[in-house]
Each structure stands twice: as structure tokens, then as C-alpha cells.
Tab-separated table of C-alpha atoms in Angstrom:
chain	number	residue	atom	x	y	z
M	91	MET	CA	9.814	-8.846	-23.442
M	92	HIS	CA	13.761	-6.620	-25.327
M	93	ALA	CA	14.899	-3.905	-22.376
M	94	THR	CA	13.620	-1.432	-24.727
M	95	ALA	CA	10.268	-2.243	-23.912
M	96	ARG	CA	10.825	-2.113	-19.908
M	97	PRO	CA	9.714	0.808	-18.249
M	98	GLN	CA	12.445	3.302	-17.886
M	99	LEU	CA	12.333	3.709	-14.341
M	100	ASP	CA	13.081	-0.145	-13.960
M	101	LEU	CA	16.593	0.818	-15.542
M	102	LEU	CA	17.624	3.120	-12.155
M	103	ALA	CA	19.000	2.482	-9.557
M	104	PRO	CA	17.026	1.913	-6.147
M	105	VAL	CA	17.408	4.963	-4.481
M	106	VAL	CA	16.797	6.952	-7.868
M	107	ARG	CA	13.566	5.040	-7.964
M	108	SER	CA	12.821	5.652	-4.707
M	109	ARG	CA	13.365	9.944	-5.298
M	110	LEU	CA	11.316	10.291	-8.132
M	111	VAL	CA	8.625	7.990	-7.008
M	112	GLY	CA	8.593	10.231	-4.133
M	113	ALA	CA	8.535	13.324	-5.864
M	114	ASP	CA	5.607	15.989	-6.077
M	115	GLN	CA	3.391	15.138	-9.151
M	116	ARG	CA	1.391	17.907	-10.867
M	117	HIS	CA	-1.760	16.886	-13.012
M	118	LEU	CA	-2.197	17.339	-16.902
M	119	ALA	CA	-5.687	17.316	-18.712
M	120	LYS	CA	-5.809	15.160	-21.369
M	121	GLY	CA	-4.665	17.425	-24.466
M	122	GLN	CA	-2.637	19.699	-22.269
M	123	ARG	CA	0.553	20.175	-23.472
M	124	THR	CA	4.059	20.435	-21.390
M	125	ASP	CA	7.021	22.002	-22.333
M	126	TRP	CA	8.649	20.497	-19.088
M	127	GLY	CA	10.169	24.132	-18.254
M	128	GLY	CA	13.863	23.623	-19.284
M	129	ARG	CA	16.906	21.038	-19.243
M	130	ASP	CA	17.346	21.395	-15.607
M	131	CYS	CA	14.906	18.798	-14.603
M	132	LEU	CA	14.271	14.502	-15.158
M	133	HIS	CA	10.113	13.953	-15.436
M	134	LEU	CA	8.508	10.521	-14.873
M	135	LEU	CA	5.576	9.698	-16.073
M	136	ARG	CA	3.558	8.499	-13.088
M	137	SER	CA	-0.049	7.573	-15.022
M	138	GLY	CA	-1.264	8.183	-18.259
M	139	TRP	CA	-0.285	8.507	-21.828
M	140	MET	CA	1.261	11.375	-23.295
M	141	ALA	CA	2.787	11.994	-27.102
M	142	GLN	CA	6.086	13.998	-27.646
M	143	PHE	CA	6.623	15.351	-30.810
M	144	ARG	CA	8.235	18.402	-33.036
M	145	THR	CA	6.494	20.727	-35.168
M	146	LEU	CA	7.285	22.169	-38.123
M	147	THR	CA	7.038	25.985	-39.794
M	148	ASP	CA	3.967	24.712	-41.509
M	149	GLY	CA	2.480	22.956	-38.464
M	150	ARG	CA	2.840	19.828	-40.007
M	151	ARG	CA	4.158	17.500	-36.617
M	152	HIS	CA	5.823	14.644	-36.374
M	153	VAL	CA	5.166	12.123	-32.690
M	154	LEU	CA	8.219	11.283	-31.315
M	155	ARG	CA	7.535	8.534	-29.070
M	156	PHE	CA	4.518	7.977	-26.994
M	157	LEU	CA	4.706	8.197	-22.981
M	158	MET	CA	3.368	5.243	-20.889
M	159	PRO	CA	3.329	5.109	-17.048
M	160	GLY	CA	7.524	4.809	-16.119
M	161	ASP	CA	8.968	6.388	-18.615
M	162	LEU	CA	11.283	9.578	-18.028
M	163	VAL	CA	11.533	12.744	-19.930
M	164	GLY	CA	15.087	14.976	-20.142
M	165	VAL	CA	17.622	12.301	-19.690
M	166	THR	CA	19.041	13.275	-23.476
M	167	SER	CA	18.975	16.733	-22.273
M	168	GLN	CA	21.551	16.121	-19.195
M	169	PHE	CA	24.227	15.516	-22.000
M	170	SER	CA	23.008	17.204	-24.860
M	171	GLY	CA	21.961	20.741	-23.656
M	172	SER	CA	18.699	20.805	-25.767
M	173	ALA	CA	15.464	21.067	-23.949
M	174	PRO	CA	13.036	18.379	-24.195
M	175	ALA	CA	10.554	18.084	-26.845
M	176	PRO	CA	7.207	19.290	-25.207
M	177	ALA	CA	4.638	16.443	-24.978
M	178	ILE	CA	0.725	16.613	-24.986
M	179	ALA	CA	-1.287	14.714	-22.877
M	180	LEU	CA	-3.567	11.345	-24.783
M	181	THR	CA	-5.359	10.708	-21.525
M	182	ASP	CA	-5.302	12.177	-17.766
M	183	ALA	CA	-2.021	11.878	-16.853
M	184	ARG	CA	0.771	12.754	-13.665
M	185	VAL	CA	4.072	13.828	-14.215
M	186	ALA	CA	6.669	13.759	-11.170
M	187	THR	CA	9.697	15.933	-11.722
M	188	VAL	CA	12.907	15.825	-9.466
M	189	PRO	CA	15.942	18.555	-10.501
M	190	ALA	CA	18.730	16.426	-12.130
M	191	THR	CA	21.105	17.781	-9.798
M	192	GLU	CA	19.137	15.382	-7.315
M	193	LEU	CA	19.337	12.831	-8.999
M	194	ILE	CA	22.755	12.646	-11.378
M	195	ASP	CA	26.244	12.775	-9.818
M	196	PRO	CA	28.695	13.478	-12.128
M	197	ALA	CA	31.359	12.365	-9.965
M	198	SER	CA	29.690	9.023	-9.362
M	199	ALA	CA	30.559	6.963	-12.730
M	200	ALA	CA	28.127	3.790	-11.318
M	201	ALA	CA	25.254	6.739	-11.105
M	202	LEU	CA	26.568	8.162	-14.994
M	203	ARG	CA	26.769	4.387	-15.913
M	204	GLN	CA	22.535	4.030	-15.004
M	205	PHE	CA	21.280	6.772	-17.758
M	206	CYS	CA	24.141	5.895	-19.841
M	207	VAL	CA	21.589	2.332	-20.174
M	208	VAL	CA	18.489	4.821	-20.760
M	209	LEU	CA	19.889	7.000	-23.289
M	210	ALA	CA	21.343	3.335	-24.648
M	211	MET	CA	17.596	2.174	-25.006
M	212	GLU	CA	16.080	5.552	-26.422
M	213	THR	CA	18.839	4.938	-28.920
M	214	MET	CA	17.367	1.470	-29.627
M	215	GLN	CA	14.210	2.205	-29.853
M	216	ALA	CA	14.752	5.264	-32.173
M	217	HIS	CA	16.850	2.731	-34.988
M	218	GLU	CA	13.796	1.125	-34.748
M	219	THR	CA	11.723	3.597	-35.715
M	220	LEU	CA	13.871	4.588	-38.417
M	221	LEU	CA	14.628	1.309	-39.829
M	222	SER	CA	9.750	0.897	-39.753
M	223	LEU	CA	10.125	4.556	-41.644
M	224	GLY	CA	12.730	3.686	-44.340
M	225	CYS	CA	12.480	0.146	-44.997
M	226	LEU	CA	8.534	-0.707	-44.179
M	227	ASN	CA	5.549	0.053	-46.251
M	228	ALA	CA	2.218	2.394	-44.757
M	229	GLU	CA	0.742	-1.377	-43.476
M	230	GLU	CA	3.846	-3.005	-42.067
M	231	ARG	CA	4.716	0.421	-39.660
M	232	VAL	CA	0.932	0.111	-38.489
M	233	ALA	CA	1.472	-3.381	-37.568
M	234	ALA	CA	4.908	-3.118	-36.173
M	235	LEU	CA	3.692	0.156	-34.101
M	236	LEU	CA	0.902	-1.736	-32.236
M	237	LEU	CA	3.158	-4.699	-31.665
M	238	GLY	CA	5.844	-1.869	-30.164
M	239	LEU	CA	2.801	-0.932	-27.925
M	240	PHE	CA	1.602	-3.914	-27.116
M	241	GLU	CA	4.966	-5.440	-26.068
M	242	ARG	CA	5.541	-1.984	-23.822
M	243	ALA	CA	1.970	-2.194	-22.118
M	244	TRP	CA	2.749	-6.053	-21.258
M	245	THR	CA	5.458	-5.169	-19.221
M	246	ARG	CA	3.656	-2.806	-17.317
M	247	ASP	CA	0.207	-4.906	-16.819
M	248	LEU	CA	-1.684	-2.504	-19.255
M	249	VAL	CA	-2.580	-5.586	-20.929
M	250	SER	CA	-5.773	-8.534	-20.409
M	251	ASP	CA	-6.949	-10.855	-22.809
M	252	ARG	CA	-4.650	-9.811	-25.527
M	253	GLY	CA	-5.835	-6.441	-25.322
M	254	LEU	CA	-5.036	-3.088	-24.131
M	255	ARG	CA	-6.667	0.428	-23.697
M	256	LEU	CA	-5.445	2.526	-26.373
M	257	PRO	CA	-6.000	6.250	-26.155
M	258	LEU	CA	-4.113	7.096	-29.975
M	259	THR	CA	-6.648	8.724	-32.347
M	260	GLN	CA	-5.730	7.996	-36.151
M	261	GLN	CA	-4.026	11.695	-36.825
M	262	ASP	CA	-1.513	10.316	-33.573
M	263	ILE	CA	-0.378	7.258	-35.445
M	264	ALA	CA	-0.193	8.997	-38.754
M	265	ASP	CA	2.143	11.808	-37.275
M	266	ALA	CA	3.553	8.977	-35.898
M	267	LEU	CA	4.292	7.090	-39.255
M	268	GLY	CA	4.286	9.478	-41.492
M	269	ILE	CA	1.539	9.109	-43.150
M	270	SER	CA	-2.203	10.481	-43.638
M	271	PRO	CA	-4.600	9.817	-41.115
M	272	VAL	CA	-6.938	8.670	-44.005
M	273	HIS	CA	-4.012	6.093	-45.002
M	274	THR	CA	-3.900	5.387	-41.206
M	275	ASN	CA	-7.567	4.838	-41.378
M	276	ARG	CA	-7.272	2.356	-44.334
M	277	MET	CA	-4.225	0.094	-42.857
M	278	VAL	CA	-5.844	0.266	-39.402
M	279	MET	CA	-9.354	-1.318	-41.430
M	280	LYS	CA	-7.387	-3.680	-43.842
M	281	LEU	CA	-5.440	-5.528	-40.168
M	282	GLN	CA	-9.209	-5.778	-38.875
M	283	ARG	CA	-10.537	-7.494	-42.198
M	284	THR	CA	-7.524	-10.255	-42.643
M	285	GLY	CA	-8.139	-11.061	-39.050
M	286	LEU	CA	-4.936	-9.836	-37.038
M	287	ILE	CA	-6.580	-7.124	-34.577
M	288	ARG	CA	-9.715	-5.643	-33.451
M	289	LEU	CA	-9.425	-2.126	-32.936
M	290	LYS	CA	-13.204	-0.554	-31.337
M	291	ALA	CA	-13.439	2.316	-28.765
M	292	GLU	CA	-9.970	2.793	-27.650
M	293	TRP	CA	-9.536	-1.304	-27.243
M	294	LEU	CA	-6.718	-2.763	-29.512
M	295	GLN	CA	-7.039	-6.626	-29.662
M	296	ILE	CA	-4.346	-8.416	-31.320
M	297	LEU	CA	-6.405	-11.466	-32.462
M	298	ASP	CA	-3.283	-13.080	-34.698
M	299	GLY	CA	0.626	-12.454	-32.983
M	300	PRO	CA	2.393	-14.271	-35.080
M	301	GLY	CA	0.657	-13.210	-38.107
M	302	LEU	CA	0.698	-9.664	-37.290
M	303	GLU	CA	5.045	-10.450	-36.067
M	304	ALA	CA	5.215	-11.268	-40.254
M	305	LEU	CA	3.298	-8.882	-41.673
M	306	ALA	CA	5.868	-6.340	-39.050
M	307	GLN	CA	9.160	-8.202	-39.800
M	308	TRP	CA	9.544	-8.662	-35.979
M	309	THR	CA	12.220	-10.325	-34.612
M	310	ARG	CA	11.085	-10.546	-30.676
M	311	PRO	CA	9.007	-13.187	-29.320
M	312	MET	CA	6.129	-11.846	-28.248
M	313	ALA	CA	4.198	-13.100	-25.297
M	314	TRP	CA	1.906	-15.033	-27.101
M	315	THR	CA	4.593	-17.530	-28.342
M	316	ARG	CA	6.803	-17.936	-24.970
M	317	GLY	CA	3.396	-18.766	-22.995
M	318	SER	CA	2.295	-15.928	-20.109
M	319	ASP	CA	4.891	-13.740	-17.656
M	320	ARG	CA	2.680	-13.789	-15.336
M	321	GLY	CA	2.969	-16.840	-14.066
M	322	PRO	CA	1.189	-19.947	-13.266
M	323	LYS	CA	-2.745	-19.379	-13.634
M	324	PRO	CA	-4.944	-20.859	-9.655
M	325	PRO	CA	-5.775	-24.224	-10.264
M	326	LEU	CA	-9.960	-25.175	-10.733
M	327	GLY	CA	-11.816	-23.939	-7.380
M	328	ARG	CA	-9.087	-21.391	-6.575
M	329	THR	CA	-6.366	-22.209	-4.040
M	330	VAL	CA	-4.582	-18.897	-4.312
M	331	ARG	CA	-6.119	-16.137	-1.796
M	332	ARG	CA	-6.953	-13.078	-4.313
M	333	ILE	CA	-6.206	-9.068	-3.094
M	334	LEU	CA	-7.955	-6.578	-4.940
M	335	VAL	CA	-5.684	-3.380	-5.563
M	336	VAL	CA	-7.689	0.039	-6.692
M	337	GLU	CA	-4.835	2.600	-6.980
M	338	ASP	CA	-5.391	5.392	-9.863
M	339	ASP	CA	-1.388	5.361	-9.847
M	340	GLN	CA	0.403	2.808	-12.024
M	341	ILE	CA	3.423	3.095	-10.422
M	342	LEU	CA	2.724	2.034	-7.107
M	343	ALA	CA	0.206	0.092	-8.525
M	344	LEU	CA	2.491	-2.141	-10.480
M	345	GLN	CA	4.659	-1.968	-7.297
M	346	MET	CA	1.933	-3.012	-4.856
M	347	GLN	CA	1.347	-5.587	-7.551
M	348	ALA	CA	4.905	-6.847	-7.527
M	349	ILE	CA	4.810	-6.831	-3.233
M	350	LEU	CA	1.803	-9.129	-3.277
M	351	ARG	CA	2.307	-11.679	-6.140
M	352	SER	CA	6.408	-12.176	-4.346
M	353	LEU	CA	3.787	-13.561	-0.983
M	354	GLY	CA	2.592	-15.652	-2.792
M	355	PHE	CA	-1.295	-13.828	-3.838
M	356	GLU	CA	-3.096	-13.594	-6.885
M	357	VAL	CA	-4.309	-9.675	-7.350
M	358	LEU	CA	-7.564	-8.908	-8.751
M	359	GLY	CA	-7.200	-5.183	-10.960
M	360	PRO	CA	-5.054	-3.026	-9.995
M	361	ALA	CA	-7.985	-0.785	-10.818
M	362	GLY	CA	-7.028	2.370	-11.981
M	363	SER	CA	-10.962	4.137	-11.334
M	364	LEU	CA	-13.892	4.656	-8.985
M	365	GLU	CA	-15.842	3.157	-11.333
M	366	THR	CA	-13.611	-0.230	-11.791
M	367	GLY	CA	-13.119	-0.383	-7.890
M	368	LEU	CA	-16.326	-0.575	-7.419
M	369	ARG	CA	-17.221	-3.130	-10.422
M	370	LEU	CA	-14.693	-5.462	-9.012
M	371	ALA	CA	-15.959	-4.956	-5.287
M	372	GLU	CA	-19.666	-5.922	-6.486
M	373	ASP	CA	-18.920	-8.646	-8.795
M	374	GLY	CA	-14.993	-10.122	-7.676
M	375	ASP	CA	-14.686	-13.083	-6.153
M	376	VAL	CA	-11.889	-11.416	-3.649
M	377	ASP	CA	-10.561	-12.254	-0.143
M	378	ALA	CA	-8.903	-8.719	1.021
M	379	ALA	CA	-8.163	-5.481	-0.659
M	380	VAL	CA	-6.119	-2.788	-0.543
M	381	LEU	CA	-7.837	0.739	-1.425
M	382	ASP	CA	-6.232	3.943	-2.097
M	383	VAL	CA	-7.990	6.464	-0.461
M	384	ARG	CA	-7.716	9.391	-3.107
M	385	LEU	CA	-7.766	8.684	-6.226
M	386	ASP	CA	-7.939	11.043	-9.201
M	387	GLN	CA	-10.453	14.467	-9.865
M	388	GLY	CA	-10.926	14.977	-6.414
M	389	GLN	CA	-13.013	11.186	-5.785
M	390	ARG	CA	-12.438	8.951	-2.564
M	391	VAL	CA	-12.515	5.438	-2.351
M	392	PHE	CA	-15.080	5.027	0.436
M	393	PRO	CA	-18.461	3.571	-2.096
M	394	VAL	CA	-16.021	0.624	-2.792
M	395	ALA	CA	-15.501	0.249	0.856
M	396	GLN	CA	-19.071	0.111	1.998
M	397	THR	CA	-19.248	-2.122	-1.041
M	398	LEU	CA	-16.783	-5.156	0.610
M	399	GLN	CA	-18.056	-3.928	4.238
M	400	ARG	CA	-21.820	-4.823	2.639
M	401	ARG	CA	-20.527	-8.217	1.499
M	402	SER	CA	-18.185	-8.809	4.539
M	403	ILE	CA	-14.567	-8.901	2.879
M	404	PRO	CA	-11.933	-7.790	4.669
M	405	PHE	CA	-9.816	-4.601	3.387
M	406	SER	CA	-7.303	-2.227	4.199
M	407	PHE	CA	-6.710	1.679	3.062
M	408	MET	CA	-3.656	2.727	2.053
M	409	THR	CA	-2.478	6.490	1.820
M	410	GLY	CA	-0.224	9.231	2.710
M	411	TYR	CA	-2.387	11.813	4.371
M	412	SER	CA	-4.403	12.268	7.410
M	413	ASP	CA	-7.737	11.469	7.027
M	414	PRO	CA	-10.903	11.905	9.870
M	415	GLU	CA	-12.696	9.735	7.594
M	416	LEU	CA	-10.921	6.681	8.126
M	417	ASP	CA	-11.800	5.960	11.578
M	418	ARG	CA	-15.379	5.182	10.423
M	419	PHE	CA	-14.556	2.025	8.956
M	420	GLN	CA	-11.918	0.925	11.355
M	421	ALA	CA	-9.939	-0.862	9.040
M	422	PRO	CA	-6.044	-1.137	8.937
M	423	VAL	CA	-3.900	1.254	7.556
M	424	LEU	CA	-0.760	1.341	5.342
M	425	ARG	CA	1.376	4.285	4.577
M	426	LYS	CA	2.922	5.315	1.877
M	427	PRO	CA	5.729	4.370	0.849
M	428	VAL	CA	4.858	0.927	0.699
M	429	GLU	CA	6.958	-2.128	1.284
M	430	THR	CA	7.372	-5.638	1.790
M	431	GLY	CA	7.290	-6.097	5.353
M	432	SER	CA	3.949	-3.769	6.395
M	433	VAL	CA	2.107	-5.055	3.204
M	434	ALA	CA	2.844	-9.092	4.534
M	435	ALA	CA	1.422	-7.388	8.128
M	436	VAL	CA	-1.525	-5.891	6.972
M	437	ILE	CA	-2.754	-8.736	4.446
M	438	LYS	CA	-1.941	-11.285	7.789
M	439	GLN	CA	-4.178	-9.305	9.585
M	440	LEU	CA	-7.127	-9.192	6.963
M	441	ILE	CA	-6.460	-13.201	6.454
M	442	HIS	CA	-6.363	-15.085	9.336
């Protein structure tokens, strides 16, 4: 995948990533707007989708960028002096915020260089947007937007079966592409009629990747032209141990997934909600599980733990807090932030 598709968090040094990931978070409900609170901080989208926008005096809105987990807001502000554009949460979202002075040392060339890389990637994305708006017709713009979102979602492990949850309304797409919602609807329907995509109930599936690329004047190879980026699949009669992960913070979920894969395990999920975790715990073919205790909307993961107990599947909790209810399960506990060594030790304890 192209460098511009990667989560911006990945472009930063480990110590900076650790500080952002460990920062306090605030929850934004779907539809809630944020003005970020000035230009003195950097913000990391931990989970959910958001849209940054500008509004004209007559009320017309233009969506500047769609934000996914791992994206940063406020880097440009540290060098331009202007506040970041406001944003609206397209789903429930969580944002971590850290004062820029704790992350950027003006006297350090290495520190400045990593943020210059982020700025360079943002500039490349802006150039692609300008090219789309200036040269492509409406149908081509929609195709290019969907490919770009798919590419970015792939790097965040949000894609399965060539599809992803796309929480964008036709108004959101229209405001990003400079066309009317009615025309957006026509173009989406046309892409579906020609068999390029399927979009139903916020689920976008790419049916004909090469065809969509040709329509969008797309120049980069996508996942379906290069084979899977996720490594070889286990053979029939599975020999690779499979671990269920339930974690609602998508950054931590990706971290846990990467650790488990580096240890030679296959990952089921990660499940980002109690409902999904329960479904996978009930029906999934798993050997063990790692369960985040506190999930969104005040839910706890204990129903999943009870389901696994009933199926005699070993599991570990994962939390940064103390919780007396953990004692009744007599399961090992991983303390956040997790590291490869601690994960390996717990999995070895679960799978003898």
C-alpha cells in the first residue's frame, strides 16, 4: 500500500507514538462536533471515523479529509499558526490529546523530521484530492474516493472480504467531492449497476477492483492485484493456534494483533464491541482469547468471558485498571500498555 494510506501514527518515532497512545482520551458521540481547542495540541483518533470540514458564510460545507484510527490532527497547525479545521464524528469516536511541546522538540532535527514526513504525506493527499476535483468527472471522483478509503482502511485491518463498514452519508461524499447529494446517489447506483461495488447498510464491498481502478484513473496496485497482505492462510485442518481478541480501542487492537501474529498465532477479530465479541465467542473456532475489560458505552466484557468458560476456552483479561470482579474468573490479567514479552507469557500459560 502507498505510504499516504498508512496511519499517520506509524510515521512517528516509538517514544512519540507511546506518549500519544498512552494519553487520556475523550469520547465523541456520533454527530458531535469538535473545534479541537486551539493549535497548541496534537490529537490522535483512537477509534471511529470523523470528517474535518470548512463551512462558507452561506452554509455550504466542504469535507477536507475523512479521519480513521491512527490519523493525527494539529500537525500543520504547529507550523502554520492556524487552528485545525473543525471535525464532526461520523461514528462514536475517541480522541487522545497531548500538548505539542511534549512531542515536538524544536531543537531536535530528528524530532522535526518525523513531523515533516507527516506534513509531506498530507501534502501528497491534498494533491491527489486536487487532481480528482480538477480532472475527474463525478463518476470517476466517487470511484477514486472509495478506492482511497478502501486503501487506508486496509492498512488499519478494517477490511474483510474486500469490504468495510463505510459510515458516510451521501451528503458526506457530496461535500467531499463538490457534487450534489442527488448526483452522488446516481453515481453510486451506476457503480453498483455496472458490478463494480456493492453498498448496502453502510457496508461497502469492492466487487471488481481492477475495473474500479480503471474508472478512477488509479495508478497504484491495490491489495487484490498483489495477493493478501495478511500472510499465508493456515492449511485445511488448521494447525495454527487462533486467538480471539476483544478490544474496542482500534489502535490497541491493531497492536495486539501485530504482537500475536509476530508470535505465530492467527487472530480472530479483533472484535470492537460486546455484541461482536459474544458472537465470535459463541461460534468462533478459537484456542484462547484476550479480552479488554472495559468496552464502549460502559459495557464490560464479562458476558464474553462467561461464554468462553462455558465452552472451556481459556482466556486472559486485558486492562489498565483494577477491578474486583476479575477475581471470580481466576484468569490471568495483562496490564496495559501491553508488550510482546508479557503477551507471550500469558498465551503460553493459556495454551499448554
